[in-house]
Each structure stands twice: as structure tokens, then as C-alpha cells.
Amino acid sequence: MRERYRKILSIDEKYYQKESPLLLEKAALLFDEQKEINIFQGKFTNVQSLPIAAVYVDITCYDISGKELGVIQGIYLDMNIRQNASFGTDIPVEIPYADARKFSFAITKIAYTNGTIKDQTISIHSIPKVERLVIDSPVMEQYIREISLFNSIIKCRNMLVQDEEYWICPCGTLNATEEKTCRKCGLNIDKLTKLSDTAYLNQRHMEYEEELRRKEEIERQQEEDRRRNIHNRNIKRVKLFLVCALILTGVFLLAKYVVLPRYYSDQAQRYLNEKNFDTAEKTFQKITGSLRASIELEGYYDCCIKFLNENDIDSAQTCYEKIQDTEEAKGTKINDLWKNACIKEANNGNQDHMLLCYSNIKNQDIIESKELNDALLQCGKKSLINLDFESAKELYLSKVVDKYSASLENVYYDSAKYLIEEGNYIEAVDHCFEHISSEHISELSGELKKAYLLSIDKKYTCVNNFSEIQKYLSKADVSSIKKVLYTKGKKNLRDNEYSAFSDFCFAQLKNYKDSSMYRKFLGIIKSGDIQGVYKKLQKLNTGIAKRYLRENIDIKEYKESLKKITGSWKGNGSGYDYYVTISESKVTYKRYYDDKPVWGIVDPRAGELRDSDSYKLKYSSYSGWYYTRFGRDLKIIPTGNGLKFQFYDVWKRTIKMHK
């Protein structure tokens, strides 16, 4: 985002005079990109103790050559500026002189928070920039030390500067001449003046260096004494250490290889029993040497067996992860426990635990055991009949070994038979039939037919499933179903209304008997376009179409309405003669200029054909009769023995016609 203000000029000098309560510390001339005008921003600081409420400042502007351009007043209101506080940096003063590059300042009015107003012009002037303190001699180093003795938290920035109007403290703060202590750090000017004496500083520096030499000598002597005492003490310690080392070595070896392994093993085993596995692992790690692997393996193996017997699968799995790559994991005992747990979790419907237990069985004989495979088959069958086909196949039946393939086919067959009996015949076909032998599928033909016929009476959408099951039905069953569909389709057909159920039934039959004729008929009357239905049924010219045209209420109304408007019509209006002919499908009109005399004179244009055209006659149950001209739907309304014929899209141009 573009910055609003662009800096033109920085004013880094400070402005002050001894009568002024304010110090201008810095200022800047900016260009306001939004208002497109120069502005002045200054930082004013209150250097006296009385809080200030408002300030008026005259800013005299000069061009680069020093020519005066004019005076602008800066006004700063509604403040409470205490000593050492600043203001003005967030209050821009607009400068109307685009070429202003130099400035002078005068304080014209000051209002204090106690109500006092000082209405007096005080011109402030720039003061020389204070040189920063450079530490390039012992005298300067001592100067900083002396300032630190006065106030240890002061950062010395410059030497003391004294002027008739002000003095600048080493902390960098400008103070009025009459002030004896710095308004910021509190240093006294009399003490600071004393530090301006170079001889005094030299003397203090010599004293400082002498004190340093004296401290260094004392520290050196103390260090020699300390080292001598340490040397004597170390000799005694070495002798004692050699004796103790022999004793401790024996104790250590005994503890390391006998006592501690047994202690840590017992502790870790206790943590495992309490299921505090992280602490148990850390405890095992404390055992060093070759004993650790065997002790740790034994502990996790025993606890895995224990938790499996308690049916705590999660805890058993945590222990098993530590031994799963070992020979112990292939043992018959632990694999048999995983098998039992797998069967139990499968029967309980805990699929995640069942999969976990199954994956931990390493023994192929147990994987192929009849007990395990029977459980998988039964759980798979239960899931199939509960319509949970994904779980049935992925979790259970996909794990059945090859030698149980006949049992697997029976599970799908039994499940399919159950699903068909419950009315879920499409689910049975989609999820079971691909695993069933052709002989078994042929046995299910009768059940499929019964389920399909029963579902027809329950809901219309079931009728559309015939194509999905037809290939699994015998020819006799297919034939009987087609006969039922045809019979029900005709029975549910209503002469004067559309039958969705009949449409569904005939849609399954394709070219069975005259079902295509019924489908075509239903497709026509399904439309809400009465005019289109009427014309298409006339063209169809079948018995059911003729009966519909003869008996349907909407068709009757349509024909009666059509009868009222067909024929030749004429009318007159606005100096024109209109002739309109309306057939079942077309509107044709002609417009002649009339031949009536005007003021006794016959118009030479009389009898001239001015407009003629033909348009398609349209009808809707909502709008009635109309035709479309120039993109507009124009109405034709029968009224008694007459006709209102709309010529434009507003009724002001409606022509009354008569036969």
C-alpha cells in the first residue's frame, strides 16, 4: 500500500531560548499524498514543571534562498503535557507554500492546566548540536566513571555543555539555566561543573589505577594460598580414594551384574502389570549388558500372555509390538491366544480389534484352523444379511482360506436367499450372486420372482429393477413376470389421467404385445401441453388415444375453446379493415385501408392492402389462445359471438372481430 506521507525535509536542530518553557527537539516537512499539500510536524517537549494545556506557535516559512513566504500558526489544544512529556508528532500543520524549505519558530501563547495563560511572543532559535562523547583518553574514561558514581543507571552521552540560556546534562537532556538539577536524571550542575577540571580527572584516574593494582595484588596472593591448600588436600584425597576404589569396584561389579538387573527387572515387570508401559520401557533401559535383551523379552512375553487371557487387547498389543519379530511370537501358545481373541472380538462385532488379532497370528496352521474359519464365515454371513457388505467381504470372507471355498459359496447362497426373502433382492444380486454357482442361482429364480412381484405393489420404483434380475430368472419366470407387468400396467391405466405406475410397468416390457403403443400413449399424455397432446393423439389414432380424446376433461375444454375461435372473422378500427382466418394450427390476417370518404372525398388509398401474414396458433391452460408476433405473445379471446384479437402487445390495439 502506498504511504500517505512522503518526507521532504528533516529538521534535526533543537530550538530553544531561556524564556521558553518548550524545547523543539526535532521536526520534519512532509508531503500529504492524499491532500496534496505540505505539512509540518514537530516534537515539542515541556522543560518546566507546570503542565501545559494548549500552545500556539507561529511558523515563519522561507524559500531555499531565505526569502520570507509567510507565517502559519500551529495550534495544539486539549492537552495535559507534564514536564519532560512531548507533543506535536501526531498533529500535522498544513504549509500552503510548496517551496518552503526553511523555518523559524515563535511561541505566541501558552495555556497551563491551572488556568494560567501566558500571551507573549517567545522566539526560539536553533542551538548547536552537541558532540557525542568519544572515549579516546584515560580522562574521558574517568569522566564516565565519575558520572556513574553520581547515578549508576545514567548512560553518559556527552560532556556537560553550558550556555547563558541553558545547560545540557551528560545524559543528553537540555535544562534551563536557572535549573540546578537535570529535569530527567537529577544530576546537580555544581557537581558536574567540578568534572570539567582536567587536573581533577587526572588525579581521580591515578587513584583509580592505584586501587586496581592493590586489588590485583591481594587477589594474586589469595590465589597462591588457595592453590597450595588444594594441593595438600588433594594428596590426602588420592590416598583415601585408592583405598575406597578397590572396595567400590567390587561392590559396583556385584551391583551391576547381579543386584541391579534383578531389581530393575522386578520394577519393570511391576510397571507392565500396572500398564505403565513408558515407565517400564525406561526401567528396562537401565539394565546394561547382554542380560537386558533376554530380561526384556521375557517380561513383555509374559505380560502379553497375561493380557490376552484377560481379553485386554490394547495392552496385549503394546507388549506384543516388542516381541513380534522374535521366535517367541511364532509359538503355538501365543498364536492360539490371538486366534481365540480374534474369534471373540469378531463375534462381539469389534472389527478393529478382530483385524488386529488376526494380523498377529503367525502360525499358518492356526490361520487355516476350522474354528477360526467357521467364525469368519459366520460373521461374514451376519454382516451380509445386515446389509453391511463391505465389512462382510473385506473383514471376514476375504480371509477364509481356499479349502473352505465350498463353505464360502454356501454363505453367499444362504445370505442371498435370506435377503431375497426379506425383499432386499437387488442387494442380494449385486453383492452375493457373483460368488454363487450357476446351479444355486437357478434355484433362486422362484424366490427372485416372488420378491419382485411382491415389491411391485409396495412402491413404483421397484418396478424398474426388472432388467437387473432378468438374467438370473428362468424363461418361465420371466414370462410370468412380463404377463403380470402387462396386466398391472393396463389395470392401473386411467383414461383421463397419467399413470406413472403403468408407465414404469410398460417400460420393462419393451416390445411385449402392444406395450410400446401404451408407452407411446403415456409419453404423450405426460406432457402438460394440451395442444400438443391433442395433435399427437390425433396422429396416433389408436383406440386408447381416441377414447382419451373423447373423454378427457381438459381435451374436451380445449376442443370447445378451439371451436369458438376457428373460422373467418372481420373487424374495423382506426381506419383499417381487418380480416382474420383461424384454423386448428394457424392464424392468418389481412389489413386494408378502408374506403370511407373523408369530408365527402374518397381517399385514394382506400382498399389498399397494407399488412398480411400468417402465424402459428398456440394454446396453454394458463394463457389460453395466442400467437407470437414481433417476439410478443398476443392473445385471442372469444367473447359471446365475437372475438377480441390483440394486434399489438397492449389491449389498446385490440380489434373486436365478428363472423
mmCIF file of N, CA and C in Angstrom, residues 149-250:
data_model
loop_
_atom_site.group_PDB
_atom_site.id
_atom_site.type_symbol
_atom_site.label_atom_id
_atom_site.label_comp_id
_atom_site.label_asym_id
_atom_site.label_seq_id
_atom_site.Cartn_x
_atom_site.Cartn_y
_atom_site.Cartn_z
ATOM 1 N N LEU A 149 29.313 7.189 39.257
ATOM 2 C CA LEU A 149 29.275 7.266 40.720
ATOM 3 C C LEU A 149 28.124 8.146 41.189
ATOM 4 N N PHE A 150 27.798 9.198 40.403
ATOM 5 C CA PHE A 150 26.673 10.059 40.758
ATOM 6 C C PHE A 150 25.341 9.308 40.600
ATOM 7 N N ASN A 151 25.220 8.595 39.457
ATOM 8 C CA ASN A 151 23.980 7.854 39.168
ATOM 9 C C ASN A 151 24.358 6.689 38.265
ATOM 10 N N SER A 152 24.299 5.469 38.796
ATOM 11 C CA SER A 152 24.818 4.299 38.074
ATOM 12 C C SER A 152 23.976 3.922 36.857
ATOM 13 N N ILE A 153 22.727 4.407 36.776
ATOM 14 C CA ILE A 153 21.873 3.996 35.657
ATOM 15 C C ILE A 153 21.953 4.965 34.483
ATOM 16 N N ILE A 154 22.710 6.059 34.633
ATOM 17 C CA ILE A 154 22.805 7.052 33.554
ATOM 18 C C ILE A 154 23.754 6.550 32.481
ATOM 19 N N LYS A 155 23.307 6.685 31.232
ATOM 20 C CA LYS A 155 24.182 6.402 30.096
ATOM 21 C C LYS A 155 24.767 7.726 29.634
ATOM 22 N N CYS A 156 26.060 7.901 29.795
ATOM 23 C CA CYS A 156 26.726 9.175 29.504
ATOM 24 C C CYS A 156 26.835 9.348 27.988
ATOM 25 N N ARG A 157 26.201 10.417 27.466
ATOM 26 C CA ARG A 157 26.172 10.642 26.029
ATOM 27 C C ARG A 157 27.124 11.742 25.578
ATOM 28 N N ASN A 158 27.363 12.738 26.461
ATOM 29 C CA ASN A 158 28.185 13.880 26.053
ATOM 30 C C ASN A 158 28.790 14.529 27.290
ATOM 31 N N MET A 159 29.738 15.385 27.059
ATOM 32 C CA MET A 159 30.291 16.207 28.141
ATOM 33 C C MET A 159 29.261 17.264 28.527
ATOM 34 N N LEU A 160 29.371 17.807 29.714
ATOM 35 C CA LEU A 160 28.489 18.877 30.156
ATOM 36 C C LEU A 160 28.651 20.087 29.233
ATOM 37 N N VAL A 161 27.518 20.619 28.733
ATOM 38 C CA VAL A 161 27.514 21.813 27.884
ATOM 39 C C VAL A 161 26.806 22.919 28.651
ATOM 40 N N GLN A 162 27.482 24.088 28.770
ATOM 41 C CA GLN A 162 26.900 25.218 29.492
ATOM 42 C C GLN A 162 26.805 26.427 28.565
ATOM 43 N N ASP A 163 25.652 27.086 28.610
ATOM 44 C CA ASP A 163 25.402 28.278 27.806
ATOM 45 C C ASP A 163 24.691 29.287 28.690
ATOM 46 N N GLU A 164 24.611 30.553 28.249
ATOM 47 C CA GLU A 164 23.921 31.572 29.040
ATOM 48 C C GLU A 164 22.440 31.229 29.225
ATOM 49 N N GLU A 165 21.865 30.540 28.222
ATOM 50 C CA GLU A 165 20.433 30.269 28.267
ATOM 51 C C GLU A 165 20.103 28.872 28.788
ATOM 52 N N TYR A 166 21.025 27.941 28.676
ATOM 53 C CA TYR A 166 20.719 26.555 29.008
ATOM 54 C C TYR A 166 21.995 25.825 29.370
ATOM 55 N N TRP A 167 21.825 24.618 29.886
ATOM 56 C CA TRP A 167 22.933 23.689 30.035
ATOM 57 C C TRP A 167 22.437 22.287 29.681
ATOM 58 N N ILE A 168 23.315 21.503 29.075
ATOM 59 C CA ILE A 168 22.948 20.156 28.611
ATOM 60 C C ILE A 168 23.686 19.142 29.468
ATOM 61 N N CYS A 169 22.901 18.322 30.123
ATOM 62 C CA CYS A 169 23.423 17.304 31.034
ATOM 63 C C CYS A 169 24.154 16.211 30.243
ATOM 64 N N PRO A 170 25.124 15.515 30.864
ATOM 65 C CA PRO A 170 25.779 14.389 30.182
ATOM 66 C C PRO A 170 24.796 13.300 29.714
ATOM 67 N N CYS A 171 23.593 13.263 30.277
ATOM 68 C CA CYS A 171 22.603 12.292 29.811
ATOM 69 C C CYS A 171 21.952 12.729 28.512
ATOM 70 N N GLY A 172 22.271 13.958 28.028
ATOM 71 C CA GLY A 172 21.747 14.460 26.767
ATOM 72 C C GLY A 172 20.546 15.352 26.910
ATOM 73 N N THR A 173 20.126 15.672 28.141
ATOM 74 C CA THR A 173 18.916 16.459 28.369
ATOM 75 C C THR A 173 19.240 17.937 28.500
ATOM 76 N N LEU A 174 18.477 18.807 27.770
ATOM 77 C CA LEU A 174 18.637 20.257 27.860
ATOM 78 C C LEU A 174 17.850 20.775 29.048
ATOM 79 N N ASN A 175 18.450 21.655 29.848
ATOM 80 C CA ASN A 175 17.818 22.235 31.030
ATOM 81 C C ASN A 175 17.975 23.744 30.994
ATOM 82 N N ALA A 176 17.004 24.443 31.587
ATOM 83 C CA ALA A 176 17.091 25.904 31.688
ATOM 84 C C ALA A 176 18.242 26.289 32.617
ATOM 85 N N THR A 177 18.797 27.494 32.366
ATOM 86 C CA THR A 177 19.971 27.943 33.132
ATOM 87 C C THR A 177 19.667 28.012 34.626
ATOM 88 N N GLU A 178 18.419 28.452 34.951
ATOM 89 C CA GLU A 178 18.095 28.626 36.362
ATOM 90 C C GLU A 178 17.878 27.309 37.093
ATOM 91 N N GLU A 179 17.732 26.194 36.344
ATOM 92 C CA GLU A 179 17.556 24.891 36.967
ATOM 93 C C GLU A 179 18.920 24.336 37.384
ATOM 94 N N LYS A 180 19.049 23.885 38.635
ATOM 95 C CA LYS A 180 20.323 23.381 39.153
ATOM 96 C C LYS A 180 20.451 21.867 39.010
ATOM 97 N N THR A 181 19.308 21.181 38.855
ATOM 98 C CA THR A 181 19.355 19.722 38.683
ATOM 99 C C THR A 181 18.707 19.354 37.353
ATOM 100 N N CYS A 182 19.209 18.314 36.765
ATOM 101 C CA CYS A 182 18.690 17.867 35.461
ATOM 102 C C CYS A 182 17.249 17.384 35.632
ATOM 103 N N ARG A 183 16.392 17.859 34.732
ATOM 104 C CA ARG A 183 14.975 17.510 34.823
ATOM 105 C C ARG A 183 14.713 16.039 34.516
ATOM 106 N N LYS A 184 15.689 15.333 33.971
ATOM 107 C CA LYS A 184 15.492 13.934 33.617
ATOM 108 C C LYS A 184 16.197 12.992 34.582
ATOM 109 N N CYS A 185 17.527 13.199 34.779
ATOM 110 C CA CYS A 185 18.278 12.247 35.605
ATOM 111 C C CYS A 185 18.561 12.749 37.018
ATOM 112 N N GLY A 186 18.335 14.067 37.241
ATOM 113 C CA GLY A 186 18.500 14.602 38.592
ATOM 114 C C GLY A 186 19.921 14.979 38.972
ATOM 115 N N LEU A 187 20.908 14.918 38.059
ATOM 116 C CA LEU A 187 22.289 15.310 38.382
ATOM 117 C C LEU A 187 22.364 16.809 38.650
ATOM 118 N N ASN A 188 23.212 17.176 39.633
ATOM 119 C CA ASN A 188 23.382 18.580 40.022
ATOM 120 C C ASN A 188 24.467 19.216 39.168
ATOM 121 N N ILE A 189 24.176 20.418 38.661
ATOM 122 C CA ILE A 189 25.125 21.078 37.755
ATOM 123 C C ILE A 189 26.420 21.464 38.468
ATOM 124 N N ASP A 190 26.344 21.731 39.782
ATOM 125 C CA ASP A 190 27.568 22.109 40.512
ATOM 126 C C ASP A 190 28.531 20.930 40.563
ATOM 127 N N LYS A 191 27.980 19.719 40.768
ATOM 128 C CA LYS A 191 28.837 18.535 40.779
ATOM 129 C C LYS A 191 29.404 18.263 39.396
ATOM 130 N N LEU A 192 28.593 18.502 38.398
ATOM 131 C CA LEU A 192 29.044 18.256 37.032
ATOM 132 C C LEU A 192 30.105 19.253 36.611
ATOM 133 N N THR A 193 29.970 20.490 37.088
ATOM 134 C CA THR A 193 30.961 21.525 36.733
ATOM 135 C C THR A 193 32.338 21.147 37.259
ATOM 136 N N LYS A 194 32.362 20.514 38.408
ATOM 137 C CA LYS A 194 33.630 20.095 39.006
ATOM 138 C C LYS A 194 34.363 19.113 38.105
ATOM 139 N N LEU A 195 33.582 18.294 37.325
ATOM 140 C CA LEU A 195 34.195 17.292 36.461
ATOM 141 C C LEU A 195 34.810 17.911 35.208
ATOM 142 N N SER A 196 34.575 19.189 35.006
ATOM 143 C CA SER A 196 35.175 19.845 33.840
ATOM 144 C C SER A 196 36.654 20.148 34.065
ATOM 145 N N ASP A 197 37.131 19.974 35.277
ATOM 146 C CA ASP A 197 38.539 20.236 35.625
ATOM 147 C C ASP A 197 39.374 19.018 35.229
ATOM 148 N N THR A 198 40.249 19.179 34.220
ATOM 149 C CA THR A 198 41.068 18.073 33.722
ATOM 150 C C THR A 198 42.028 17.567 34.789
ATOM 151 N N ALA A 199 42.586 18.491 35.592
ATOM 152 C CA ALA A 199 43.526 18.087 36.648
ATOM 153 C C ALA A 199 42.830 17.187 37.662
ATOM 154 N N TYR A 200 41.590 17.555 38.004
ATOM 155 C CA TYR A 200 40.830 16.746 38.948
ATOM 156 C C TYR A 200 40.613 15.339 38.392
ATOM 157 N N LEU A 201 40.253 15.250 37.107
ATOM 158 C CA LEU A 201 40.005 13.950 36.494
ATOM 159 C C LEU A 201 41.274 13.121 36.426
ATOM 160 N N ASN A 202 42.431 13.769 36.127
ATOM 161 C CA ASN A 202 43.711 13.046 36.088
ATOM 162 C C ASN A 202 44.040 12.453 37.452
ATOM 163 N N GLN A 203 43.816 13.276 38.504
ATOM 164 C CA GLN A 203 44.099 12.813 39.861
ATOM 165 C C GLN A 203 43.211 11.625 40.225
ATOM 166 N N ARG A 204 41.913 11.719 39.849
ATOM 167 C CA ARG A 204 40.982 10.640 40.154
ATOM 168 C C ARG A 204 41.347 9.365 39.373
ATOM 169 N N HIS A 205 41.876 9.543 38.145
ATOM 170 C CA HIS A 205 42.265 8.386 37.343
ATOM 171 C C HIS A 205 43.459 7.672 37.973
ATOM 172 N N MET A 206 44.423 8.450 38.483
ATOM 173 C CA MET A 206 45.586 7.848 39.132
ATOM 174 C C MET A 206 45.150 7.064 40.361
ATOM 175 N N GLU A 207 44.225 7.625 41.138
ATOM 176 C CA GLU A 207 43.724 6.931 42.321
ATOM 177 C C GLU A 207 43.016 5.628 41.913
ATOM 178 N N TYR A 208 42.286 5.681 40.807
ATOM 179 C CA TYR A 208 41.567 4.502 40.318
ATOM 180 C C TYR A 208 42.538 3.389 39.948
ATOM 181 N N GLU A 209 43.613 3.740 39.216
ATOM 182 C CA GLU A 209 44.583 2.728 38.790
ATOM 183 C C GLU A 209 45.327 2.141 39.976
ATOM 184 N N GLU A 210 45.634 2.994 40.971
ATOM 185 C CA GLU A 210 46.324 2.507 42.164
ATOM 186 C C GLU A 210 45.439 1.508 42.910
ATOM 187 N N GLU A 211 44.174 1.797 42.990
ATOM 188 C CA GLU A 211 43.241 0.905 43.663
ATOM 189 C C GLU A 211 43.150 -0.431 42.924
ATOM 190 N N LEU A 212 43.182 -0.370 41.584
ATOM 191 C CA LEU A 212 43.160 -1.601 40.800
ATOM 192 C C LEU A 212 44.382 -2.459 41.075
ATOM 193 N N ARG A 213 45.600 -1.813 41.124
ATOM 194 C CA ARG A 213 46.833 -2.571 41.373
ATOM 195 C C ARG A 213 46.807 -3.223 42.748
ATOM 196 N N ARG A 214 46.275 -2.496 43.728
ATOM 197 C CA ARG A 214 46.214 -3.033 45.082
ATOM 198 C C ARG A 214 45.286 -4.260 45.141
ATOM 199 N N LYS A 215 44.119 -4.183 44.459
ATOM 200 C CA LYS A 215 43.186 -5.306 44.450
ATOM 201 C C LYS A 215 43.793 -6.505 43.733
ATOM 202 N N GLU A 216 44.514 -6.254 42.626
ATOM 203 C CA GLU A 216 45.128 -7.355 41.881
ATOM 204 C C GLU A 216 46.172 -8.078 42.719
ATOM 205 N N GLU A 217 46.963 -7.332 43.525
ATOM 206 C CA GLU A 217 47.991 -7.939 44.371
ATOM 207 C C GLU A 217 47.349 -8.815 45.444
ATOM 208 N N ILE A 218 46.271 -8.308 46.042
ATOM 209 C CA ILE A 218 45.572 -9.079 47.076
ATOM 210 C C ILE A 218 44.996 -10.358 46.470
ATOM 211 N N GLU A 219 44.368 -10.250 45.274
ATOM 212 C CA GLU A 219 43.780 -11.417 44.626
ATOM 213 C C GLU A 219 44.846 -12.440 44.246
ATOM 214 N N ARG A 220 46.056 -11.958 43.798
ATOM 215 C CA ARG A 220 47.136 -12.877 43.422
ATOM 216 C C ARG A 220 47.612 -13.667 44.627
ATOM 217 N N GLN A 221 47.789 -13.001 45.788
ATOM 218 C CA GLN A 221 48.243 -13.675 46.995
ATOM 219 C C GLN A 221 47.207 -14.693 47.475
ATOM 220 N N GLN A 222 45.919 -14.294 47.376
ATOM 221 C CA GLN A 222 44.854 -15.207 47.794
ATOM 222 C C GLN A 222 44.804 -16.448 46.896
ATOM 223 N N GLU A 223 45.056 -16.276 45.587
ATOM 224 C CA GLU A 223 45.042 -17.395 44.651
ATOM 225 C C GLU A 223 46.169 -18.366 44.964
ATOM 226 N N GLU A 224 47.397 -17.844 45.296
ATOM 227 C CA GLU A 224 48.521 -18.722 45.644
ATOM 228 C C GLU A 224 48.212 -19.542 46.890
ATOM 229 N N ASP A 225 47.645 -18.911 47.894
ATOM 230 C CA ASP A 225 47.281 -19.627 49.124
ATOM 231 C C ASP A 225 46.229 -20.708 48.832
ATOM 232 N N ARG A 226 45.263 -20.371 47.985
ATOM 233 C CA ARG A 226 44.197 -21.325 47.660
ATOM 234 C C ARG A 226 44.758 -22.545 46.941
ATOM 235 N N ARG A 227 45.666 -22.343 46.006
ATOM 236 C CA ARG A 227 46.245 -23.458 45.255
ATOM 237 C C ARG A 227 47.095 -24.354 46.155
ATOM 238 N N ARG A 228 47.844 -23.750 47.087
ATOM 239 C CA ARG A 228 48.677 -24.534 47.998
ATOM 240 C C ARG A 228 47.789 -25.427 48.866
ATOM 241 N N ASN A 229 46.705 -24.881 49.371
ATOM 242 C CA ASN A 229 45.798 -25.665 50.220
ATOM 243 C C ASN A 229 45.127 -26.793 49.436
ATOM 244 N N ILE A 230 44.767 -26.488 48.185
ATOM 245 C CA ILE A 230 44.136 -27.513 47.346
ATOM 246 C C ILE A 230 45.101 -28.656 47.069
ATOM 247 N N HIS A 231 46.367 -28.324 46.799
ATOM 248 C CA HIS A 231 47.367 -29.351 46.513
ATOM 249 C C HIS A 231 47.534 -30.301 47.700
ATOM 250 N N ASN A 232 47.657 -29.737 48.893
ATOM 251 C CA ASN A 232 47.812 -30.579 50.084
ATOM 252 C C ASN A 232 46.571 -31.440 50.318
ATOM 253 N N ARG A 233 45.401 -30.852 50.077
ATOM 254 C CA ARG A 233 44.158 -31.588 50.308
ATOM 255 C C ARG A 233 43.989 -32.708 49.284
ATOM 256 N N ASN A 234 44.412 -32.475 48.064
ATOM 257 C CA ASN A 234 44.285 -33.483 47.011
ATOM 258 C C ASN A 234 45.159 -34.708 47.275
ATOM 259 N N ILE A 235 46.367 -34.468 47.845
ATOM 260 C CA ILE A 235 47.251 -35.601 48.164
ATOM 261 C C ILE A 235 46.561 -36.549 49.139
ATOM 262 N N LYS A 236 45.926 -35.969 50.161
ATOM 263 C CA LYS A 236 45.224 -36.800 51.142
ATOM 264 C C LYS A 236 44.050 -37.539 50.483
ATOM 265 N N ARG A 237 43.349 -36.846 49.567
ATOM 266 C CA ARG A 237 42.176 -37.454 48.929
ATOM 267 C C ARG A 237 42.571 -38.612 48.011
ATOM 268 N N VAL A 238 43.682 -38.466 47.320
ATOM 269 C CA VAL A 238 44.131 -39.525 46.421
ATOM 270 C C VAL A 238 44.396 -40.810 47.188
ATOM 271 N N LYS A 239 45.070 -40.664 48.322
ATOM 272 C CA LYS A 239 45.366 -41.851 49.130
ATOM 273 C C LYS A 239 44.080 -42.530 49.591
ATOM 274 N N LEU A 240 43.135 -41.702 50.068
ATOM 275 C CA LEU A 240 41.875 -42.264 50.526
ATOM 276 C C LEU A 240 41.080 -42.881 49.367
ATOM 277 N N PHE A 241 41.142 -42.219 48.201
ATOM 278 C CA PHE A 241 40.403 -42.686 47.034
ATOM 279 C C PHE A 241 40.874 -44.060 46.569
ATOM 280 N N LEU A 242 42.189 -44.271 46.584
ATOM 281 C CA LEU A 242 42.729 -45.553 46.136
ATOM 282 C C LEU A 242 42.203 -46.704 46.983
ATOM 283 N N VAL A 243 42.093 -46.448 48.268
ATOM 284 C CA VAL A 243 41.572 -47.494 49.157
ATOM 285 C C VAL A 243 40.088 -47.747 48.870
ATOM 286 N N CYS A 244 39.340 -46.629 48.764
ATOM 287 C CA CYS A 244 37.887 -46.780 48.543
ATOM 288 C C CYS A 244 37.577 -47.368 47.171
ATOM 289 N N ALA A 245 38.433 -47.037 46.178
ATOM 290 C CA ALA A 245 38.173 -47.509 44.823
ATOM 291 C C ALA A 245 38.171 -49.018 44.753
ATOM 292 N N LEU A 246 39.119 -49.629 45.466
ATOM 293 C CA LEU A 246 39.174 -51.083 45.465
ATOM 294 C C LEU A 246 37.897 -51.685 46.037
ATOM 295 N N ILE A 247 37.400 -51.057 47.108
ATOM 296 C CA ILE A 247 36.178 -51.562 47.741
ATOM 297 C C ILE A 247 34.969 -51.354 46.820
ATOM 298 N N LEU A 248 34.877 -50.124 46.249
ATOM 299 C CA LEU A 248 33.714 -49.788 45.434
ATOM 300 C C LEU A 248 33.654 -50.581 44.138
ATOM 301 N N THR A 249 34.865 -50.907 43.611
ATOM 302 C CA THR A 249 34.889 -51.682 42.372
ATOM 303 C C THR A 249 34.218 -53.030 42.557
ATOM 304 N N GLY A 250 34.525 -53.646 43.674
ATOM 305 C CA GLY A 250 33.895 -54.938 43.948
ATOM 306 C C GLY A 250 32.395 -54.805 44.132
#
